[in-house]
Amino acid sequence: MLDSLVKFVRDQYRTNEFIPLHAPVFGGNEKRYVLETVESTFVSSVGAFVDRFERDMEAYTGSPRAVATVNGTAALHVALMLAGVKPGELVVTQPLTFVATCNAIAYCGAEPIFIDVDKHTLGLSPVALDHWLHMHAYLDNDGVCKLMGGDRVLRACLPMHTFGHPADLNGLVEVCGRWGLALVEDAAESLGSLYKGRHTGTLGCVGTLSFNGNKTITTGGGGMVLTNEALGARAKHITTTAKKPHAYEYVHDEVGYNYRLPNINAALGCAQLEQLDSFIAAKRILAGRYQTFFEGSQFQFVVEPAGCRSNYWLNAVVCEDLVQRDELLAFSNQAGVMTRPIWKLMSHLPTYSSSLKGDLTNALWLEERVVNLPSSVVPELQV
Ligand SMILES: *Cc1c(COP(=O)(O)O)cnc(C)c1O
């Protein structure tokens, strides 16, 4: 089985070289646009490609406003600030995520609460969230959600669309609405994924994207905040040093951040975004082939949740147990086909091990079994 898996992956990418988990593909206007920024000297914090990248992303996702940032982690930090998260407050998130999700909470001086994921979406479970809140939280007279036995505020809920598969957003919107929590989506992995026809990252009050080198499209490094007009204006302000518009004077009216995406990176982003739909088409064909390959095996291929269209950023299988997982990892990596286990749960990292948490049965089960497979766009499959 493992032998034939390695052969299967090599057949897809038609190479005997090392096959990484996710490498970028530059098949469009990348060189042309980047060269334009060099020739114009506008490579840095000012330039037309930043605006264009933001407007193009608004058109693509349907978000009223998109604000580019220097990376996805910065976008998350800004998103939580927009949601009103303040020092000492609490933010509900999932333990099964990349560490940036939790770090952004810490940058706000807030603390995570870890709630279990659903096995079929790999995303935050609205049922587990509602259950935990009933046991541990209350709404005060102003409708603010607080921790029982005190008055610590639970401000926001930060689900993550794991490997591109949308979490149960209708459920999360409903539970968050009832408990007065601001819904912020970490859509770093799910650009182009649809939940009942709508783009992930646009169903809460704020959503964030990442354009790191290993994501579905890349700007080298970069990120985006998706939100409404009012919060978008505020996002632009605090990510550009909180400078008041003026022809030459330096007036800054609060603590601002230098979280701008350089124009040279935005140029790359514009070229990549032009190809996003064809990248997703190729990724979905590859995912379909993996699914067929694993049918009837001991490995369960992770498929998009019902009612969703996933970008299949990273393909994944669920192994029967830890022993089988370790065999898969050792065999494939030895053979030059990169595979990786899912992240260690955030609640197992020293930094976040003392944070509040609910029952994490599903996350613990998945932590021992999920393995990611090579998922780069196969250029021949682009349509
Ligand atoms: C990639 C990623 C981020 C953001 O990463 P950057 O490298 O800062 O762009 C955030 N959350 C998740 C879940 C990610 O996968």
mmCIF file of C-alpha atoms and ligand atoms in Angstrom:
data_model
loop_
_atom_site.group_PDB
_atom_site.id
_atom_site.type_symbol
_atom_site.label_atom_id
_atom_site.label_comp_id
_atom_site.label_asym_id
_atom_site.label_seq_id
_atom_site.Cartn_x
_atom_site.Cartn_y
_atom_site.Cartn_z
ATOM 1 C CA MET A 1 0.000 0.000 0.000
ATOM 2 C CA LEU A 2 2.685 2.501 1.015
ATOM 3 C CA ASP A 3 4.732 1.501 -2.010
ATOM 4 C CA SER A 4 1.822 2.132 -4.316
ATOM 5 C CA LEU A 5 1.062 5.454 -2.595
ATOM 6 C CA VAL A 6 4.579 6.695 -3.314
ATOM 7 C CA LYS A 7 4.221 5.525 -6.904
ATOM 8 C CA PHE A 8 0.798 7.181 -7.185
ATOM 9 C CA VAL A 9 2.140 10.544 -5.977
ATOM 10 C CA ARG A 10 5.179 10.314 -8.280
ATOM 11 C CA ASP A 11 2.846 9.595 -11.215
ATOM 12 C CA GLN A 12 0.876 12.761 -10.494
ATOM 13 C CA TYR A 13 3.917 15.021 -10.384
ATOM 14 C CA ARG A 14 5.879 13.050 -12.975
ATOM 15 C CA THR A 15 9.200 13.356 -11.187
ATOM 16 C CA ASN A 16 11.751 11.207 -9.403
ATOM 17 C CA GLU A 17 12.968 14.209 -7.410
ATOM 18 C CA PHE A 18 11.872 15.147 -3.886
ATOM 19 C CA ILE A 19 8.159 16.064 -3.796
ATOM 20 C CA PRO A 20 7.268 18.761 -1.241
ATOM 21 C CA LEU A 21 3.929 19.158 0.526
ATOM 22 C CA HIS A 22 3.052 22.416 -1.212
ATOM 23 C CA ALA A 23 5.134 24.471 -3.629
ATOM 24 C CA PRO A 24 3.971 27.569 -5.502
ATOM 25 C CA VAL A 25 3.330 27.577 -9.251
ATOM 26 C CA PHE A 26 4.171 30.713 -11.232
ATOM 27 C CA GLY A 27 2.573 30.270 -14.636
ATOM 28 C CA GLY A 28 1.035 33.660 -15.369
ATOM 29 C CA ASN A 29 1.906 37.348 -15.177
ATOM 30 C CA GLU A 30 4.133 37.084 -12.084
ATOM 31 C CA LYS A 31 7.393 38.133 -13.748
ATOM 32 C CA ARG A 32 5.748 40.913 -15.737
ATOM 33 C CA TYR A 33 4.012 42.535 -12.757
ATOM 34 C CA VAL A 34 6.986 42.208 -10.408
ATOM 35 C CA LEU A 35 9.281 43.681 -13.056
ATOM 36 C CA GLU A 36 6.841 46.594 -13.419
ATOM 37 C CA THR A 37 7.304 47.469 -9.742
ATOM 38 C CA VAL A 38 11.091 47.313 -10.086
ATOM 39 C CA GLU A 39 11.114 49.452 -13.220
ATOM 40 C CA SER A 40 8.779 52.025 -11.654
ATOM 41 C CA THR A 41 10.802 51.997 -8.364
ATOM 42 C CA PHE A 42 7.493 51.478 -6.490
ATOM 43 C CA VAL A 43 8.476 48.286 -4.699
ATOM 44 C CA SER A 44 7.620 49.304 -1.150
ATOM 45 C CA SER A 45 4.724 50.580 0.929
ATOM 46 C CA VAL A 46 3.149 52.732 -1.789
ATOM 47 C CA GLY A 47 2.018 51.546 -5.201
ATOM 48 C CA ALA A 48 -0.869 50.671 -7.448
ATOM 49 C CA PHE A 49 -0.633 46.879 -7.059
ATOM 50 C CA VAL A 50 -1.649 47.018 -3.393
ATOM 51 C CA ASP A 51 -4.915 48.776 -4.300
ATOM 52 C CA ARG A 52 -5.472 46.494 -7.241
ATOM 53 C CA PHE A 53 -4.853 43.352 -5.160
ATOM 54 C CA GLU A 54 -7.358 44.562 -2.566
ATOM 55 C CA ARG A 55 -10.035 45.466 -5.153
ATOM 56 C CA ASP A 56 -9.477 42.164 -7.013
ATOM 57 C CA MET A 57 -9.850 40.223 -3.757
ATOM 58 C CA GLU A 58 -13.074 42.093 -2.924
ATOM 59 C CA ALA A 59 -14.441 41.173 -6.349
ATOM 60 C CA TYR A 60 -13.347 37.549 -5.959
ATOM 61 C CA THR A 61 -14.650 36.918 -2.442
ATOM 62 C CA GLY A 62 -17.590 39.317 -2.373
ATOM 63 C CA SER A 63 -16.203 40.940 0.769
ATOM 64 C CA PRO A 64 -17.165 44.649 0.985
ATOM 65 C CA ARG A 65 -13.589 45.517 1.953
ATOM 66 C CA ALA A 66 -10.198 43.778 1.742
ATOM 67 C CA VAL A 67 -7.089 45.227 3.407
ATOM 68 C CA ALA A 68 -3.696 43.733 2.541
ATOM 69 C CA THR A 69 -1.186 43.005 5.302
ATOM 70 C CA VAL A 70 2.425 41.892 5.547
ATOM 71 C CA ASN A 71 1.438 38.329 6.509
ATOM 72 C CA GLY A 72 -1.505 36.271 7.681
ATOM 73 C CA THR A 73 -0.519 36.457 11.331
ATOM 74 C CA ALA A 74 -0.605 40.274 11.204
ATOM 75 C CA ALA A 75 -4.026 40.031 9.519
ATOM 76 C CA LEU A 76 -5.250 37.874 12.424
ATOM 77 C CA HIS A 77 -3.877 40.343 14.980
ATOM 78 C CA VAL A 78 -5.687 43.205 13.248
ATOM 79 C CA ALA A 79 -8.877 41.150 12.864
ATOM 80 C CA LEU A 80 -9.020 40.496 16.609
ATOM 81 C CA MET A 81 -8.436 44.192 17.328
ATOM 82 C CA LEU A 82 -11.307 45.033 14.958
ATOM 83 C CA ALA A 83 -13.474 42.538 16.856
ATOM 84 C CA GLY A 84 -12.734 44.562 20.003
ATOM 85 C CA VAL A 85 -10.521 42.020 21.788
ATOM 86 C CA LYS A 86 -8.731 43.689 24.705
ATOM 87 C CA PRO A 87 -6.057 42.653 27.224
ATOM 88 C CA GLY A 88 -7.340 40.171 29.788
ATOM 89 C CA GLU A 89 -10.235 39.015 27.623
ATOM 90 C CA LEU A 90 -10.863 35.524 26.267
ATOM 91 C CA VAL A 91 -11.154 34.254 22.699
ATOM 92 C CA VAL A 92 -12.623 30.848 21.883
ATOM 93 C CA THR A 93 -10.691 28.885 19.284
ATOM 94 C CA GLN A 94 -9.849 25.320 18.242
ATOM 95 C CA PRO A 95 -6.827 23.405 19.567
ATOM 96 C CA LEU A 96 -6.264 21.852 16.140
ATOM 97 C CA THR A 97 -4.691 24.744 14.213
ATOM 98 C CA PHE A 98 -1.415 26.364 13.215
ATOM 99 C CA VAL A 99 0.170 28.284 16.092
ATOM 100 C CA ALA A 100 -0.408 31.695 14.431
ATOM 101 C CA THR A 101 -4.099 31.524 15.368
ATOM 102 C CA CYS A 102 -3.229 31.426 19.074
ATOM 103 C CA ASN A 103 -0.297 33.814 18.833
ATOM 104 C CA ALA A 104 -2.585 36.518 17.409
ATOM 105 C CA ILE A 105 -4.809 36.108 20.490
ATOM 106 C CA ALA A 106 -1.735 36.500 22.716
ATOM 107 C CA TYR A 107 -0.616 39.645 20.810
ATOM 108 C CA CYS A 108 -3.887 41.241 21.974
ATOM 109 C CA GLY A 109 -3.054 40.391 25.572
ATOM 110 C CA ALA A 110 -5.986 37.971 25.486
ATOM 111 C CA GLU A 111 -6.101 34.240 26.175
ATOM 112 C CA PRO A 112 -7.485 31.344 24.150
ATOM 113 C CA ILE A 113 -10.146 28.888 25.284
ATOM 114 C CA PHE A 114 -9.836 25.612 23.388
ATOM 115 C CA ILE A 115 -13.047 23.951 22.203
ATOM 116 C CA ASP A 116 -13.211 20.674 20.299
ATOM 117 C CA VAL A 117 -13.465 20.289 16.527
ATOM 118 C CA ASP A 118 -15.941 18.257 14.480
ATOM 119 C CA LYS A 119 -14.459 15.069 13.051
ATOM 120 C CA HIS A 120 -15.908 15.614 9.570
ATOM 121 C CA THR A 121 -14.987 19.315 9.128
ATOM 122 C CA LEU A 122 -11.803 19.388 11.287
ATOM 123 C CA GLY A 123 -13.108 22.828 12.330
ATOM 124 C CA LEU A 124 -14.508 24.280 15.566
ATOM 125 C CA SER A 125 -17.681 22.472 16.620
ATOM 126 C CA PRO A 126 -20.676 24.781 17.251
ATOM 127 C CA VAL A 127 -22.316 22.043 19.348
ATOM 128 C CA ALA A 128 -19.246 21.667 21.578
ATOM 129 C CA LEU A 129 -19.007 25.468 21.819
ATOM 130 C CA ASP A 130 -22.650 25.904 22.844
ATOM 131 C CA HIS A 131 -22.332 23.079 25.359
ATOM 132 C CA TRP A 132 -19.201 24.581 26.955
ATOM 133 C CA LEU A 133 -20.746 28.051 27.127
ATOM 134 C CA HIS A 134 -23.856 26.670 28.858
ATOM 135 C CA MET A 135 -21.634 25.080 31.506
ATOM 136 C CA HIS A 136 -19.108 27.900 31.992
ATOM 137 C CA ALA A 137 -20.433 31.258 30.745
ATOM 138 C CA TYR A 138 -23.310 33.697 31.181
ATOM 139 C CA LEU A 139 -24.641 36.823 29.502
ATOM 140 C CA ASP A 140 -24.560 39.898 31.740
ATOM 141 C CA ASN A 141 -27.269 42.585 31.744
ATOM 142 C CA ASP A 142 -25.617 44.323 28.782
ATOM 143 C CA GLY A 143 -25.498 41.100 26.759
ATOM 144 C CA VAL A 144 -21.758 40.678 27.259
ATOM 145 C CA CYS A 145 -20.577 37.073 27.503
ATOM 146 C CA LYS A 146 -18.628 36.401 30.718
ATOM 147 C CA LEU A 147 -16.952 33.523 32.484
ATOM 148 C CA MET A 148 -18.991 32.171 35.410
ATOM 149 C CA GLY A 149 -17.661 32.994 38.862
ATOM 150 C CA GLY A 150 -16.266 36.374 37.829
ATOM 151 C CA ASP A 151 -16.495 38.951 35.121
ATOM 152 C CA ARG A 152 -13.845 37.980 32.591
ATOM 153 C CA VAL A 153 -15.159 38.828 29.138
ATOM 154 C CA LEU A 154 -15.384 36.293 26.304
ATOM 155 C CA ARG A 155 -15.152 38.622 23.328
ATOM 156 C CA ALA A 156 -14.712 36.619 20.183
ATOM 157 C CA CYS A 157 -14.745 33.207 18.544
ATOM 158 C CA LEU A 158 -11.960 32.327 16.089
ATOM 159 C CA PRO A 159 -12.602 29.144 14.086
ATOM 160 C CA MET A 160 -10.144 27.974 11.418
ATOM 161 C CA HIS A 161 -11.016 26.268 8.118
ATOM 162 C CA THR A 162 -8.588 23.375 8.367
ATOM 163 C CA PHE A 163 -6.708 22.460 5.169
ATOM 164 C CA GLY A 164 -9.286 24.493 3.223
ATOM 165 C CA HIS A 165 -12.386 22.601 4.434
ATOM 166 C CA PRO A 166 -15.042 25.020 5.706
ATOM 167 C CA ALA A 167 -16.100 24.713 9.344
ATOM 168 C CA ASP A 168 -19.826 24.555 10.192
ATOM 169 C CA LEU A 169 -20.370 28.280 9.674
ATOM 170 C CA ASN A 170 -24.169 28.372 9.958
ATOM 171 C CA GLY A 171 -23.847 26.681 13.342
ATOM 172 C CA LEU A 172 -21.069 29.012 14.469
ATOM 173 C CA VAL A 173 -22.906 32.160 13.301
ATOM 174 C CA GLU A 174 -25.960 31.022 15.255
ATOM 175 C CA VAL A 175 -24.130 30.123 18.494
ATOM 176 C CA CYS A 176 -21.940 33.253 18.392
ATOM 177 C CA GLY A 177 -25.003 35.418 17.782
ATOM 178 C CA ARG A 178 -26.805 33.928 20.766
ATOM 179 C CA TRP A 179 -23.794 34.355 23.065
ATOM 180 C CA GLY A 180 -22.707 37.815 21.908
ATOM 181 C CA LEU A 181 -19.364 36.606 20.542
ATOM 182 C CA ALA A 182 -17.752 38.340 17.559
ATOM 183 C CA LEU A 183 -17.099 35.724 14.863
ATOM 184 C CA VAL A 184 -13.643 36.050 13.288
ATOM 185 C CA GLU A 185 -12.690 33.459 10.644
ATOM 186 C CA ASP A 186 -9.114 32.319 10.190
ATOM 187 C CA ALA A 187 -9.428 31.569 6.475
ATOM 188 C CA ALA A 188 -5.648 31.460 5.941
ATOM 189 C CA GLU A 189 -5.943 28.009 4.375
ATOM 190 C CA SER A 190 -9.310 28.313 2.660
ATOM 191 C CA LEU A 191 -9.107 31.077 0.047
ATOM 192 C CA GLY A 192 -11.683 30.196 -2.600
ATOM 193 C CA SER A 193 -13.486 27.615 -0.454
ATOM 194 C CA LEU A 194 -17.250 28.054 -0.395
ATOM 195 C CA TYR A 195 -19.690 27.439 2.425
ATOM 196 C CA LYS A 196 -23.194 27.105 0.904
ATOM 197 C CA GLY A 197 -22.030 29.237 -2.010
ATOM 198 C CA ARG A 198 -20.368 31.961 0.065
ATOM 199 C CA HIS A 199 -16.643 32.517 0.443
ATOM 200 C CA THR A 200 -15.077 31.468 3.728
ATOM 201 C CA GLY A 201 -13.760 34.533 5.524
ATOM 202 C CA THR A 202 -16.876 36.568 4.673
ATOM 203 C CA LEU A 203 -19.471 35.091 7.056
ATOM 204 C CA GLY A 204 -18.219 36.545 10.333
ATOM 205 C CA CYS A 205 -17.534 40.193 11.172
ATOM 206 C CA VAL A 206 -13.922 39.768 10.015
ATOM 207 C CA GLY A 207 -11.992 37.096 8.138
ATOM 208 C CA THR A 208 -8.305 36.702 7.368
ATOM 209 C CA LEU A 209 -6.237 35.197 4.557
ATOM 210 C CA SER A 210 -2.564 34.221 4.206
ATOM 211 C CA PHE A 211 -0.389 34.341 1.102
ATOM 212 C CA ASN A 212 2.633 32.631 2.586
ATOM 213 C CA GLY A 213 4.717 30.581 0.151
ATOM 214 C CA ASN A 214 2.947 27.328 1.011
ATOM 215 C CA LYS A 215 -0.621 28.627 0.674
ATOM 216 C CA THR A 216 -3.004 28.279 -2.296
ATOM 217 C CA ILE A 217 -1.713 31.536 -3.789
ATOM 218 C CA THR A 218 1.387 33.366 -2.596
ATOM 219 C CA THR A 219 2.806 36.887 -2.450
ATOM 220 C CA GLY A 220 6.061 35.597 -0.961
ATOM 221 C CA GLY A 221 4.664 36.654 2.398
ATOM 222 C CA GLY A 222 1.371 38.419 2.853
ATOM 223 C CA GLY A 223 -2.105 38.407 4.260
ATOM 224 C CA MET A 224 -5.503 40.072 3.987
ATOM 225 C CA VAL A 225 -8.273 41.244 6.261
ATOM 226 C CA LEU A 226 -11.794 40.770 4.854
ATOM 227 C CA THR A 227 -14.492 42.860 6.500
ATOM 228 C CA ASN A 228 -17.180 45.549 6.102
ATOM 229 C CA GLU A 229 -16.605 49.165 5.028
ATOM 230 C CA ALA A 230 -16.388 50.665 8.511
ATOM 231 C CA LEU A 231 -14.036 48.059 9.997
ATOM 232 C CA GLY A 232 -12.082 48.020 6.733
ATOM 233 C CA ALA A 233 -11.335 51.731 7.032
ATOM 234 C CA ARG A 234 -10.130 51.130 10.569
ATOM 235 C CA ALA A 235 -8.015 48.159 9.443
ATOM 236 C CA LYS A 236 -6.330 50.333 6.803
ATOM 237 C CA HIS A 237 -5.615 53.001 9.417
ATOM 238 C CA ILE A 238 -4.036 50.815 12.079
ATOM 239 C CA THR A 239 -2.029 48.747 9.567
ATOM 240 C CA THR A 240 -0.470 51.901 8.072
ATOM 241 C CA THR A 241 0.989 53.431 11.279
ATOM 242 C CA ALA A 242 -2.306 55.217 12.135
ATOM 243 C CA LYS A 243 -1.260 58.172 10.020
ATOM 244 C CA LYS A 244 -3.809 60.906 9.335
ATOM 245 C CA PRO A 245 -3.914 61.820 5.645
ATOM 246 C CA HIS A 246 -1.736 64.873 5.010
ATOM 247 C CA ALA A 247 0.449 65.935 2.084
ATOM 248 C CA TYR A 248 3.668 66.088 4.119
ATOM 249 C CA GLU A 249 3.118 66.184 7.887
ATOM 250 C CA TYR A 250 3.496 63.211 10.232
ATOM 251 C CA VAL A 251 0.364 63.027 12.333
ATOM 252 C CA HIS A 252 -0.428 59.679 13.964
ATOM 253 C CA ASP A 253 -3.477 59.546 16.203
ATOM 254 C CA GLU A 254 -3.005 56.197 18.011
ATOM 255 C CA VAL A 255 -0.583 53.288 18.314
ATOM 256 C CA GLY A 256 -0.379 52.082 14.750
ATOM 257 C CA TYR A 257 1.338 49.128 13.147
ATOM 258 C CA ASN A 258 3.536 48.808 10.097
ATOM 259 C CA TYR A 259 1.616 45.858 8.732
ATOM 260 C CA ARG A 260 1.513 47.061 5.088
ATOM 261 C CA LEU A 261 2.003 44.632 2.238
ATOM 262 C CA PRO A 262 4.810 45.953 -0.033
ATOM 263 C CA ASN A 263 3.817 46.728 -3.618
ATOM 264 C CA ILE A 264 6.300 44.181 -4.995
ATOM 265 C CA ASN A 265 4.523 41.434 -3.041
ATOM 266 C CA ALA A 266 1.098 42.705 -4.119
ATOM 267 C CA ALA A 267 2.257 42.490 -7.762
ATOM 268 C CA LEU A 268 2.940 38.795 -7.281
ATOM 269 C CA GLY A 269 -0.470 38.486 -5.592
ATOM 270 C CA CYS A 270 -2.336 40.091 -8.514
ATOM 271 C CA ALA A 271 -0.751 37.633 -10.929
ATOM 272 C CA GLN A 272 -1.483 34.662 -8.653
ATOM 273 C CA LEU A 273 -5.088 35.709 -8.051
ATOM 274 C CA GLU A 274 -5.685 35.696 -11.823
ATOM 275 C CA GLN A 275 -4.926 31.962 -11.726
ATOM 276 C CA LEU A 276 -6.718 31.071 -8.494
ATOM 277 C CA ASP A 277 -9.722 29.413 -10.121
ATOM 278 C CA SER A 278 -7.524 27.250 -12.320
ATOM 279 C CA PHE A 279 -5.342 26.350 -9.313
ATOM 280 C CA ILE A 280 -8.443 25.262 -7.396
ATOM 281 C CA ALA A 281 -9.699 23.270 -10.381
ATOM 282 C CA ALA A 282 -6.355 21.427 -10.550
ATOM 283 C CA LYS A 283 -6.320 20.858 -6.787
ATOM 284 C CA ARG A 284 -9.821 19.414 -6.872
ATOM 285 C CA ILE A 285 -8.916 16.995 -9.653
ATOM 286 C CA LEU A 286 -5.881 15.837 -7.663
ATOM 287 C CA ALA A 287 -8.041 15.445 -4.540
ATOM 288 C CA GLY A 288 -10.492 13.341 -6.540
ATOM 289 C CA ARG A 289 -7.662 11.071 -7.646
ATOM 290 C CA TYR A 290 -6.429 10.672 -4.061
ATOM 291 C CA GLN A 291 -9.977 9.878 -2.976
ATOM 292 C CA THR A 292 -10.253 7.131 -5.595
ATOM 293 C CA PHE A 293 -6.794 5.830 -4.709
ATOM 294 C CA PHE A 294 -7.657 5.444 -1.007
ATOM 295 C CA GLU A 295 -11.115 3.899 -1.574
ATOM 296 C CA GLY A 296 -11.349 0.556 0.231
ATOM 297 C CA SER A 297 -7.998 1.076 2.025
ATOM 298 C CA GLN A 298 -7.355 1.453 5.764
ATOM 299 C CA PHE A 299 -6.770 5.161 5.152
ATOM 300 C CA GLN A 300 -9.739 7.470 5.169
ATOM 301 C CA PHE A 301 -9.294 10.361 2.743
ATOM 302 C CA VAL A 302 -10.615 13.681 4.101
ATOM 303 C CA VAL A 303 -13.361 15.064 1.834
ATOM 304 C CA GLU A 304 -15.151 18.417 1.786
ATOM 305 C CA PRO A 305 -18.121 18.736 4.176
ATOM 306 C CA ALA A 306 -21.639 18.529 2.673
ATOM 307 C CA GLY A 307 -22.802 21.815 1.140
ATOM 308 C CA CYS A 308 -19.249 23.076 0.763
ATOM 309 C CA ARG A 309 -16.737 23.461 -2.027
ATOM 310 C CA SER A 310 -13.243 23.087 -0.610
ATOM 311 C CA ASN A 311 -10.094 24.453 -2.245
ATOM 312 C CA TYR A 312 -8.361 21.240 -1.040
ATOM 313 C CA TRP A 313 -5.334 23.291 0.000
ATOM 314 C CA LEU A 314 -3.727 20.307 1.714
ATOM 315 C CA ASN A 315 -4.918 16.776 1.077
ATOM 316 C CA ALA A 316 -5.149 14.625 4.172
ATOM 317 C CA VAL A 317 -5.842 11.071 5.272
ATOM 318 C CA VAL A 318 -6.965 9.738 8.629
ATOM 319 C CA CYS A 319 -4.931 6.659 9.628
ATOM 320 C CA GLU A 320 -6.298 3.841 11.759
ATOM 321 C CA ASP A 321 -3.921 4.535 14.630
ATOM 322 C CA LEU A 322 -0.618 6.087 15.659
ATOM 323 C CA VAL A 323 1.413 3.042 14.555
ATOM 324 C CA GLN A 324 0.000 3.143 11.042
ATOM 325 C CA ARG A 325 0.477 6.916 10.919
ATOM 326 C CA ASP A 326 4.137 6.643 11.864
ATOM 327 C CA GLU A 327 4.693 3.937 9.230
ATOM 328 C CA LEU A 328 3.175 6.182 6.568
ATOM 329 C CA LEU A 329 5.290 9.176 7.630
ATOM 330 C CA ALA A 330 8.532 7.200 7.806
ATOM 331 C CA PHE A 331 8.028 5.310 4.543
ATOM 332 C CA SER A 332 6.985 8.246 2.361
ATOM 333 C CA ASN A 333 9.548 10.729 3.672
ATOM 334 C CA GLN A 334 12.258 8.095 3.270
ATOM 335 C CA ALA A 335 11.129 7.718 -0.342
ATOM 336 C CA GLY A 336 11.385 11.480 -0.991
ATOM 337 C CA VAL A 337 7.637 12.114 -0.928
ATOM 338 C CA MET A 338 6.939 14.617 1.787
ATOM 339 C CA THR A 339 4.141 13.913 4.249
ATOM 340 C CA ARG A 340 3.546 15.555 7.613
ATOM 341 C CA PRO A 341 1.449 14.846 10.680
ATOM 342 C CA ILE A 342 -1.223 17.383 11.628
ATOM 343 C CA TRP A 343 -0.107 20.005 14.160
ATOM 344 C CA LYS A 344 0.338 19.131 17.798
ATOM 345 C CA LEU A 345 -2.693 20.468 19.638
ATOM 346 C CA MET A 346 -2.209 24.050 20.828
ATOM 347 C CA SER A 347 -3.253 22.903 24.295
ATOM 348 C CA HIS A 348 -0.119 20.674 24.289
ATOM 349 C CA LEU A 349 2.296 23.544 23.606
ATOM 350 C CA PRO A 350 3.981 24.956 26.738
ATOM 351 C CA THR A 351 2.769 28.488 25.883
ATOM 352 C CA TYR A 352 -0.896 27.522 25.851
ATOM 353 C CA SER A 353 -1.024 24.441 28.073
ATOM 354 C CA SER A 354 -2.563 26.304 31.014
ATOM 355 C CA SER A 355 -5.359 27.889 28.957
ATOM 356 C CA LEU A 356 -8.979 26.966 29.584
ATOM 357 C CA LYS A 357 -10.310 24.087 27.506
ATOM 358 C CA GLY A 358 -13.335 21.923 26.985
ATOM 359 C CA ASP A 359 -13.480 18.204 26.253
ATOM 360 C CA LEU A 360 -11.103 17.686 23.312
ATOM 361 C CA THR A 361 -11.904 14.079 22.378
ATOM 362 C CA ASN A 362 -12.088 14.617 18.606
ATOM 363 C CA ALA A 363 -9.018 16.859 18.429
ATOM 364 C CA LEU A 364 -6.974 14.329 20.441
ATOM 365 C CA TRP A 365 -8.174 11.507 18.188
ATOM 366 C CA LEU A 366 -7.292 13.425 15.015
ATOM 367 C CA GLU A 367 -3.936 14.593 16.391
ATOM 368 C CA GLU A 368 -2.765 10.954 16.418
ATOM 369 C CA ARG A 369 -4.069 10.029 12.980
ATOM 370 C CA VAL A 370 -4.100 12.807 10.387
ATOM 371 C CA VAL A 371 -1.343 13.018 7.765
ATOM 372 C CA ASN A 372 -1.002 15.590 4.981
ATOM 373 C CA LEU A 373 -0.016 14.522 1.473
ATOM 374 C CA PRO A 374 1.657 16.409 -1.388
ATOM 375 C CA SER A 375 -0.896 18.909 -2.683
ATOM 376 C CA SER A 376 0.824 21.405 -5.002
ATOM 377 C CA VAL A 377 -0.994 22.356 -8.174
ATOM 378 C CA VAL A 378 -0.164 19.910 -10.971
ATOM 379 C CA PRO A 379 0.209 22.373 -13.891
ATOM 380 C CA GLU A 380 -1.108 19.826 -16.423
ATOM 381 C CA LEU A 381 -4.403 19.664 -14.511
ATOM 382 C CA GLN A 382 -5.075 23.412 -14.699
ATOM 383 C CA VAL A 383 -8.047 24.351 -16.841
HETATM 384 C C1 LIG B 1 -0.646 30.073 7.260
HETATM 385 C C2 LIG B 1 -1.568 30.280 8.407
HETATM 386 C C3 LIG B 1 -1.668 31.513 9.087
HETATM 387 C C4 LIG B 1 -0.897 32.753 8.733
HETATM 388 O O1 LIG B 1 0.387 32.536 8.433
HETATM 389 P P1 LIG B 1 1.434 33.617 7.875
HETATM 390 O O2 LIG B 1 2.616 32.748 7.624
HETATM 391 O O3 LIG B 1 1.633 34.619 8.958
HETATM 392 O O4 LIG B 1 0.905 34.238 6.630
HETATM 393 C C5 LIG B 1 -2.597 31.623 10.102
HETATM 394 N N1 LIG B 1 -3.378 30.592 10.468
HETATM 395 C C6 LIG B 1 -3.316 29.411 9.830
HETATM 396 C C7 LIG B 1 -4.240 28.332 10.258
HETATM 397 C C8 LIG B 1 -2.406 29.197 8.803
HETATM 398 O O5 LIG B 1 -2.364 28.001 8.204
#
